[in-house]
Coordinates of N, CA and C in Angstrom, one line a residue:
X676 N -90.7 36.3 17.6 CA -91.7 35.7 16.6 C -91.8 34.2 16.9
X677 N -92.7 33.8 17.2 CA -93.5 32.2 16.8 C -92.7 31.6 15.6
X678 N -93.3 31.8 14.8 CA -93.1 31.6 13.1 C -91.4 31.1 13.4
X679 N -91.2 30.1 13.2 CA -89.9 29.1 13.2 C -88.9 29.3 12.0
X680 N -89.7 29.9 11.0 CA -88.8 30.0 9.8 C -88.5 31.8 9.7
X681 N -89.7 32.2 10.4 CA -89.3 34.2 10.9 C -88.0 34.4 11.6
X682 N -87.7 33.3 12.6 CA -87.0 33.2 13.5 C -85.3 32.8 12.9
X683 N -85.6 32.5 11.9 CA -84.4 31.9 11.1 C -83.9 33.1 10.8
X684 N -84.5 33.7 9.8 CA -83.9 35.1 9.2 C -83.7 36.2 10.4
X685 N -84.7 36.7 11.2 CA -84.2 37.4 12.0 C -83.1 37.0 12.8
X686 N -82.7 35.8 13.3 CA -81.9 35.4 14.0 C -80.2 35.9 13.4
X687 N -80.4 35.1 12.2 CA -79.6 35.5 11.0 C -79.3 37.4 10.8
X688 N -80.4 37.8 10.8 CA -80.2 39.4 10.4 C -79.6 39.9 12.1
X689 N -79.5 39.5 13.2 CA -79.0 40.4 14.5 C -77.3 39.5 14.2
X690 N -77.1 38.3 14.1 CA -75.9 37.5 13.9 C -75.3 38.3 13.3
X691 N -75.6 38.6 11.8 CA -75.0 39.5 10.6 C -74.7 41.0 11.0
X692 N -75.3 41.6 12.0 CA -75.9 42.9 12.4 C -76.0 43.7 10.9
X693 N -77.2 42.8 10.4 CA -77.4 43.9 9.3 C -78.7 44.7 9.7
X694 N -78.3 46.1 9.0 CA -79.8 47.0 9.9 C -81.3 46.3 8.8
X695 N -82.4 46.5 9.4 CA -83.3 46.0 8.6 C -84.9 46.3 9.3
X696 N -86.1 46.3 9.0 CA -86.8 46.5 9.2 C -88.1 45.6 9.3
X697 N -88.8 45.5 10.5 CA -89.8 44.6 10.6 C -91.3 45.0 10.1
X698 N -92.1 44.3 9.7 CA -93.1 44.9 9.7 C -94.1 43.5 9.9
X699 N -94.4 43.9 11.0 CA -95.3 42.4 11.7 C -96.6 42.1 10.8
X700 N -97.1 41.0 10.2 CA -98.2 40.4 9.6 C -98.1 39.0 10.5
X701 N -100.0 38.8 10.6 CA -100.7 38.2 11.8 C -100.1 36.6 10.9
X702 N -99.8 35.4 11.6 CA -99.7 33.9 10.6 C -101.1 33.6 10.5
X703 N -100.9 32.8 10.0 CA -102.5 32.3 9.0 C -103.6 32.5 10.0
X704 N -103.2 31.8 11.3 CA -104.1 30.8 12.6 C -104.7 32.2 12.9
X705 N -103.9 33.3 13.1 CA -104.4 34.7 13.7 C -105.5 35.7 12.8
X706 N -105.4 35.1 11.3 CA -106.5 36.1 10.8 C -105.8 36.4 9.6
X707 N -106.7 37.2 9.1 CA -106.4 37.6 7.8 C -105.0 38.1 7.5
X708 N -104.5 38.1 6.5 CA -103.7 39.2 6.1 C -104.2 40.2 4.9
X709 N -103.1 41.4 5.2 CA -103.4 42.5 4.8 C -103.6 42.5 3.1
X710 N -104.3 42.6 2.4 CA -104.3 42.6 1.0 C -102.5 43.4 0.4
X711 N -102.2 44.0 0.6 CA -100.5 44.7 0.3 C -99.5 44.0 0.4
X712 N -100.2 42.5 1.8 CA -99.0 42.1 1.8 C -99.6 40.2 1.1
X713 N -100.7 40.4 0.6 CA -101.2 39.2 0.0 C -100.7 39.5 -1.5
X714 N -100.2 40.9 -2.6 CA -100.1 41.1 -3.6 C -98.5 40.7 -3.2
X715 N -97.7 41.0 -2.3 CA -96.5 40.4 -2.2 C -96.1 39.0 -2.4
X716 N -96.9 38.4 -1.5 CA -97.0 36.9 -1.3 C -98.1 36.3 -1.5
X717 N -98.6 35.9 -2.4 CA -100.0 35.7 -3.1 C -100.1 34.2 -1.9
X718 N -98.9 33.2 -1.3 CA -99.1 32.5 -0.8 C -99.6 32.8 0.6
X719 N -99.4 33.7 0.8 CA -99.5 34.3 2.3 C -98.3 33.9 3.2
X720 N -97.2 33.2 3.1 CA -96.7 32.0 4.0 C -95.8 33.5 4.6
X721 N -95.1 33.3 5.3 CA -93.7 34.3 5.9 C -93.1 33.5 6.0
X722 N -91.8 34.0 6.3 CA -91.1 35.3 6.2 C -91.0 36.0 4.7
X723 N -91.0 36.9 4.4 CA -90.9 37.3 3.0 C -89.5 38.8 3.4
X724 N -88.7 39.2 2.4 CA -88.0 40.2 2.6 C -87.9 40.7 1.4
X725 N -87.9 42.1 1.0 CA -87.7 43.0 0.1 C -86.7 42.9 0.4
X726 N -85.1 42.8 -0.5 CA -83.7 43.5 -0.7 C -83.3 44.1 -2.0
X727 N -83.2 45.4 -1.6 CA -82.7 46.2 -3.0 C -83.8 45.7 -3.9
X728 N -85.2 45.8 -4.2 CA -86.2 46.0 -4.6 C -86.4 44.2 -5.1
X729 N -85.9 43.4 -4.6 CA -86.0 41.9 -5.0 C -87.0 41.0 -3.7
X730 N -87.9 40.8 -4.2 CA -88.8 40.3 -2.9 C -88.5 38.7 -3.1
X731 N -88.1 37.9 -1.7 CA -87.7 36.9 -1.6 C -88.9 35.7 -0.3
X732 N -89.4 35.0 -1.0 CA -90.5 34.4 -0.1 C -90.4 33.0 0.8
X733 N -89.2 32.9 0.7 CA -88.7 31.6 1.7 C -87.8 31.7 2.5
X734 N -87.6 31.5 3.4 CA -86.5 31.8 4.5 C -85.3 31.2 4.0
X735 N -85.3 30.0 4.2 CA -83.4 29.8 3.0 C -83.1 29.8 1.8
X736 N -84.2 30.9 1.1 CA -83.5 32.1 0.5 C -83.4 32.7 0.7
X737 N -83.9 33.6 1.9 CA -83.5 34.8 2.7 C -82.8 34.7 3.1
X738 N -82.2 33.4 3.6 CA -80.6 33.2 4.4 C -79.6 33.3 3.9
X739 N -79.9 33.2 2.3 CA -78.7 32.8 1.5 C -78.7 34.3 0.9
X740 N -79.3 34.5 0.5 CA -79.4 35.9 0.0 C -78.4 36.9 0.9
X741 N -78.9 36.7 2.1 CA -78.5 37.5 3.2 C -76.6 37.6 2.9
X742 N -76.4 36.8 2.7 CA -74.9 36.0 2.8 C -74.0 36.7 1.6
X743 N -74.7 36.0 0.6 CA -74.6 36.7 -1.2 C -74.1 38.4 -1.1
X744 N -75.9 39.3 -0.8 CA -75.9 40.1 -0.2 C -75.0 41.6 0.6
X745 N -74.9 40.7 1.6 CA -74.2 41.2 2.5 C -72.7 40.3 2.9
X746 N -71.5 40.6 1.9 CA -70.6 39.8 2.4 C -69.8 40.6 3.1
X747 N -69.6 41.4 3.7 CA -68.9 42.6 4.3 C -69.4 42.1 6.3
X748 N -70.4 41.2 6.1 CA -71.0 41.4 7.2 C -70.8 39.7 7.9
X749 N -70.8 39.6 8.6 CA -69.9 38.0 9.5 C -70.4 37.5 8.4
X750 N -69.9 36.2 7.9 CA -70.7 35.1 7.6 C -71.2 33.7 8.6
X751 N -71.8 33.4 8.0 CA -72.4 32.3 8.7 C -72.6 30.9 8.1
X752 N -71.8 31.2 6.9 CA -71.7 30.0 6.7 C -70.2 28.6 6.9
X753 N -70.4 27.7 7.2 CA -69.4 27.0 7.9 C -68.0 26.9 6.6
X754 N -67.1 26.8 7.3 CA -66.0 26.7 6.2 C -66.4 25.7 5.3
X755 N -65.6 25.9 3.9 CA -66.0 24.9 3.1 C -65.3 23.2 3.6
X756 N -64.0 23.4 4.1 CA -63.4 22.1 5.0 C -64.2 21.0 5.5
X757 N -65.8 21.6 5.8 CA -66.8 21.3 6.8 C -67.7 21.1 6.0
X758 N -68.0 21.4 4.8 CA -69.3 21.6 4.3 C -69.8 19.9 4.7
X759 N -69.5 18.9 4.0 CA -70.2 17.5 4.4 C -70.3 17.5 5.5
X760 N -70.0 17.7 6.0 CA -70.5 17.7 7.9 C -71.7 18.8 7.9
X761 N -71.7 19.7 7.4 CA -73.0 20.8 7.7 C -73.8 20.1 7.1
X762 N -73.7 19.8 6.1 CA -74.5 19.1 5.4 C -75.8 17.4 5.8
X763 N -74.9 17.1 6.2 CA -74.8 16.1 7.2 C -76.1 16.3 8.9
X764 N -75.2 17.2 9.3 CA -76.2 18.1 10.6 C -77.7 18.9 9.9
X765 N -77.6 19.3 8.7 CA -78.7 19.8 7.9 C -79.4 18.4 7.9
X766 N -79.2 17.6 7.5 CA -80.1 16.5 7.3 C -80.6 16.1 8.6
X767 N -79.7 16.1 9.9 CA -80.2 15.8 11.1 C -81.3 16.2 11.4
X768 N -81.0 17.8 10.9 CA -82.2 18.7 11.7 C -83.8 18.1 11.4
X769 N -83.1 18.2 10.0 CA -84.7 17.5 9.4 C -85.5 16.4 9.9
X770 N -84.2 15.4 10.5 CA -84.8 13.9 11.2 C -85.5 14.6 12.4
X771 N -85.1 15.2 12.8 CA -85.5 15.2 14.6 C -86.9 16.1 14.4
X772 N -86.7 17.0 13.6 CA -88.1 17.8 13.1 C -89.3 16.9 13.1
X773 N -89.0 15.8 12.2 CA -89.7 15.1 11.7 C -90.4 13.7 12.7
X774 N -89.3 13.4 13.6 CA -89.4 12.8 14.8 C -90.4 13.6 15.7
X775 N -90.1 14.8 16.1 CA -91.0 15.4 16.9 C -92.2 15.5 16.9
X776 N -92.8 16.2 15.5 CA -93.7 16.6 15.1 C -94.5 15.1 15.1
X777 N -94.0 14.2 14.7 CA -95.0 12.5 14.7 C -94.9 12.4 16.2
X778 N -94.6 12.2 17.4 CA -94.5 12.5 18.8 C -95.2 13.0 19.1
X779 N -95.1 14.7 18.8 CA -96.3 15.4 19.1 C -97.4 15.5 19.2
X780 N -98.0 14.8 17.6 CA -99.0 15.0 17.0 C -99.6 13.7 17.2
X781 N -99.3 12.4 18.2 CA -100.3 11.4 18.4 C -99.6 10.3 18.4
X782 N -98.3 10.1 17.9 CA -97.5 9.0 17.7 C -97.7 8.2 19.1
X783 N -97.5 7.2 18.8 CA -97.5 6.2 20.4 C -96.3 6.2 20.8
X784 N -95.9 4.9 21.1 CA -94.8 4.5 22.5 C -93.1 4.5 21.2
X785 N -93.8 4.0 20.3 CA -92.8 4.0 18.8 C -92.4 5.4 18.3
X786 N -93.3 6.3 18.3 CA -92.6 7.9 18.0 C -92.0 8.2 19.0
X787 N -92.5 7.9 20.1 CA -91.5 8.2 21.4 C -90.0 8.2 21.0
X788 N -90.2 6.6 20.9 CA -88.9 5.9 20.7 C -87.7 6.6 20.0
X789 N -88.3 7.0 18.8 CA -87.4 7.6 17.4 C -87.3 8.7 17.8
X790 N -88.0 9.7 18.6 CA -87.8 10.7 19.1 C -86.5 10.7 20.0
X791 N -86.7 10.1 21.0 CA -85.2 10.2 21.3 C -84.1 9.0 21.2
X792 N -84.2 8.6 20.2 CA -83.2 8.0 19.6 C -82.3 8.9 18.9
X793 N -83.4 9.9 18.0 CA -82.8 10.7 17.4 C -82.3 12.0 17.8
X794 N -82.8 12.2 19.1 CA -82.1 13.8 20.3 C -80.9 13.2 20.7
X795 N -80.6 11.7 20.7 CA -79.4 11.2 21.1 C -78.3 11.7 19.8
X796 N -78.9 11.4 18.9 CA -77.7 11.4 17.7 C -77.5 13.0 17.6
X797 N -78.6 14.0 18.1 CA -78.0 15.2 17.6 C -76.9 15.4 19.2
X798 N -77.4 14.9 20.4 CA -76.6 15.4 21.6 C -74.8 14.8 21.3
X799 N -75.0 13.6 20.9 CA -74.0 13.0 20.4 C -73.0 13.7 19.2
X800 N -73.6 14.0 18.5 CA -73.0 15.4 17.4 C -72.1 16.3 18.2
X801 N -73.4 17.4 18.7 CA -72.5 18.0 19.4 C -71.4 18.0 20.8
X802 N -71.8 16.7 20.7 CA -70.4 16.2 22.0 C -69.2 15.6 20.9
X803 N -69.1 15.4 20.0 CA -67.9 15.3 18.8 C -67.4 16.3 18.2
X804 N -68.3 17.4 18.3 CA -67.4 19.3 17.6 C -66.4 19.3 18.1
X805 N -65.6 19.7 18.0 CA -64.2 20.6 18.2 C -64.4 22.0 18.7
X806 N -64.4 22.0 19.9 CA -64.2 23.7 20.2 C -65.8 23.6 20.5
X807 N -66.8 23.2 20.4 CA -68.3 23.8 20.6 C -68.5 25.4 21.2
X808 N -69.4 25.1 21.7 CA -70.7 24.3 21.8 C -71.6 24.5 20.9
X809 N -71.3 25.0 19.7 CA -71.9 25.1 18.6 C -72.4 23.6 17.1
X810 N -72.8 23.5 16.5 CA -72.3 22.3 15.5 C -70.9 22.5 14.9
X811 N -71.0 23.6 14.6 CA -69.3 23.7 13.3 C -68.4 24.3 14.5
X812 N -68.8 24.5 15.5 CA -67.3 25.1 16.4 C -67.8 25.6 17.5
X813 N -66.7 26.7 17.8 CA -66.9 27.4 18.6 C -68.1 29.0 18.2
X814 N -68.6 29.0 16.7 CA -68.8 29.9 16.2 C -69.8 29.6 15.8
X815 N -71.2 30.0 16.1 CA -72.6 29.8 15.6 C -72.7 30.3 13.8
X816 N -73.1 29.2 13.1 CA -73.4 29.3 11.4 C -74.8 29.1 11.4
X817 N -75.2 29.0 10.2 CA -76.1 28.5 9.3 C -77.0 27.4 9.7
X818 N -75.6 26.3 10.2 CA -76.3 25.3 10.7 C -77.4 25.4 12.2
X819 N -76.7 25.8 13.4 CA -77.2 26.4 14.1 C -78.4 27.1 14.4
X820 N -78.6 28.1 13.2 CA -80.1 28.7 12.6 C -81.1 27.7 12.1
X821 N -80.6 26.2 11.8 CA -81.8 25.4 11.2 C -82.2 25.2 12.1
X822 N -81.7 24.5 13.8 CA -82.0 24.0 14.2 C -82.6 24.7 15.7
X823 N -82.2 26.3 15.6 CA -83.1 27.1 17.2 C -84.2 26.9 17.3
X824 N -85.2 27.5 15.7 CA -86.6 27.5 16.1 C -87.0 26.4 16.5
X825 N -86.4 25.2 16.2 CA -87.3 23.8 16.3 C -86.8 22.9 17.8
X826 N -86.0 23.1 18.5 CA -85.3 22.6 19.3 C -85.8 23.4 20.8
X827 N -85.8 24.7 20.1 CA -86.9 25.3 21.1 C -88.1 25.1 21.1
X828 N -88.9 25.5 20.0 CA -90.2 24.5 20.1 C -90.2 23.0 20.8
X829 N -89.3 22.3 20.7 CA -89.5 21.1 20.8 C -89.3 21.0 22.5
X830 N -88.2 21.6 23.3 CA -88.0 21.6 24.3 C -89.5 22.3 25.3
X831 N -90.2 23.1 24.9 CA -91.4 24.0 25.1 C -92.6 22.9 24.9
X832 N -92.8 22.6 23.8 CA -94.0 21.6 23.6 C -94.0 20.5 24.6
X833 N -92.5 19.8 24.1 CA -92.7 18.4 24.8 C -93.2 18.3 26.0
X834 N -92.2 19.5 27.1 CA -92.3 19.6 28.5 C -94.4 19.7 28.6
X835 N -94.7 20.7 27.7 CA -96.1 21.1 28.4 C -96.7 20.1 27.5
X836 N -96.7 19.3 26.6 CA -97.8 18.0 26.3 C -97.8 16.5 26.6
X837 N -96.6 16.5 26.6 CA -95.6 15.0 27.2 C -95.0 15.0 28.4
X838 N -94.7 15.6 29.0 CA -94.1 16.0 30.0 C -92.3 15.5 30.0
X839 N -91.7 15.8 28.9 CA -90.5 15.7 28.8 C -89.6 16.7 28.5
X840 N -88.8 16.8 29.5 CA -88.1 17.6 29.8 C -86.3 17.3 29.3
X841 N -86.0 18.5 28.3 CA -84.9 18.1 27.6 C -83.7 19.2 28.2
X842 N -84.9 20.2 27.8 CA -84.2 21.9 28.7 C -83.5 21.8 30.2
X843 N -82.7 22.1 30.4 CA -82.8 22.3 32.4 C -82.4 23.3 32.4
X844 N -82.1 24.1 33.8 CA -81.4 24.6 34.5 C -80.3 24.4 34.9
X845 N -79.2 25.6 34.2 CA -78.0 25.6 34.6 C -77.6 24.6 36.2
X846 N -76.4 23.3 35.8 CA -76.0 22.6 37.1 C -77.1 21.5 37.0
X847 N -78.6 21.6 36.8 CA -79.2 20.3 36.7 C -78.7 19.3 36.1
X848 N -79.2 18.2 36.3 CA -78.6 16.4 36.0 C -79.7 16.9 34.7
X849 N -79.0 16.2 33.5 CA -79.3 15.9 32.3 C -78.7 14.9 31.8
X850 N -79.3 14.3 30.8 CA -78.8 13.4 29.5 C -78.9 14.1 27.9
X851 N -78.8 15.5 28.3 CA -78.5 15.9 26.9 C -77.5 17.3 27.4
X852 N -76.3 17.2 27.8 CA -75.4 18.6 28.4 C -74.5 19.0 27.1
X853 N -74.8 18.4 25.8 CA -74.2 19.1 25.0 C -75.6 19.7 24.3
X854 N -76.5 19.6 24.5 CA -77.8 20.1 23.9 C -78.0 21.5 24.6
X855 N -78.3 20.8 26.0 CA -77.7 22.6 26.9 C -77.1 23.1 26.7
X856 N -75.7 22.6 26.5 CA -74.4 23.5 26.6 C -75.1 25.1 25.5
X857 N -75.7 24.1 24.1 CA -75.8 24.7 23.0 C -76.8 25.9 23.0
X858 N -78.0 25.4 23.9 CA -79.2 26.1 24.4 C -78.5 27.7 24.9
X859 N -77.3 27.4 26.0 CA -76.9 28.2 26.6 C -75.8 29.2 25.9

């Protein structure tokens, strides 16, 4: 799925291996949606999930839910030991999102800048975990889910609009090898 916050929960639902069921609706840019699934989500937005007859229309409440839910099933959420650090990495996500997207979208030589000032502070993050190559460890959480869809987009976009290349090839020279590591 495209859809960056689709990608959250599904990611989340194979992690958990809970069984569950797809049922693809077009995002906005592609066309209508189906009236059945407009009386669900009158906003239209996705991801949306039915559980045990509770329809839920935002992805981190579907994440959490998931967890609530289904506690028989891995969790993913970081020990509580850790929580201000997840917490912490949660906010990152948000900077670099936010960094990118002004980059992206026209910023000059200055969004540049904050852009990777701030791919510094996340590669730097995860060159400080214990155990990685994950944020909280050796064991992909919660946090990890905030940050695939957009780090992928970001490594995808940049390369084909900017021409910056964050992603490599296994063995290539990089200045982000705990970002790969993570990638990988």
């Amino acid at each position: 799925s495209w859809c960056p916050y689709c990608q959250k929960v599904w990611l989340t639902l194979e992690e958990k291996k809970i069984p569950y069921r797809v049922e693809k609706i077009n995002m906005r840019c592609y066309g209508e949606k189906p009236a059945s699934f407009q009386r669900l989500q009158p906003s239209g937005a996705i991801p949306v999930a039915t559980i045990d007859g509770t329809t839920l229309r935002q992805s981190n409440d579907i994440l959490f839910a998931l967890e609530d839910l289904f506690p028989e099933h891995k969790s993913m959420m970081p020990p509580d030991s850790v929580s201000a650090k997840a917490q912490e990495f949660l906010r990152l996500e948000r900077q670099i999102f936010s960094a990118w997207m002004y980059w992206l979208t026209g910023g000059g030589s200055q969004s540049k800048k904050s852009f990777l000032e701030t791919l510094q502070v996340v590669e730097k993050a995860l060159a400080e975990v214990d155990g990685g190559p994950f944020f909280m460890g050796k064991d992909i959480t919660i946090v990890d889910v905030q940050f695939v869809p957009f780090l992928e987009r970001m490594a995808a976009s940049l390369l084909f609009y900017k021409g910056f290349k964050m992603r490599v090839a296994p063995g290539e020279k990089t200045d982000y090898p705990n970002i790969n590591a993570w990638f990988d």
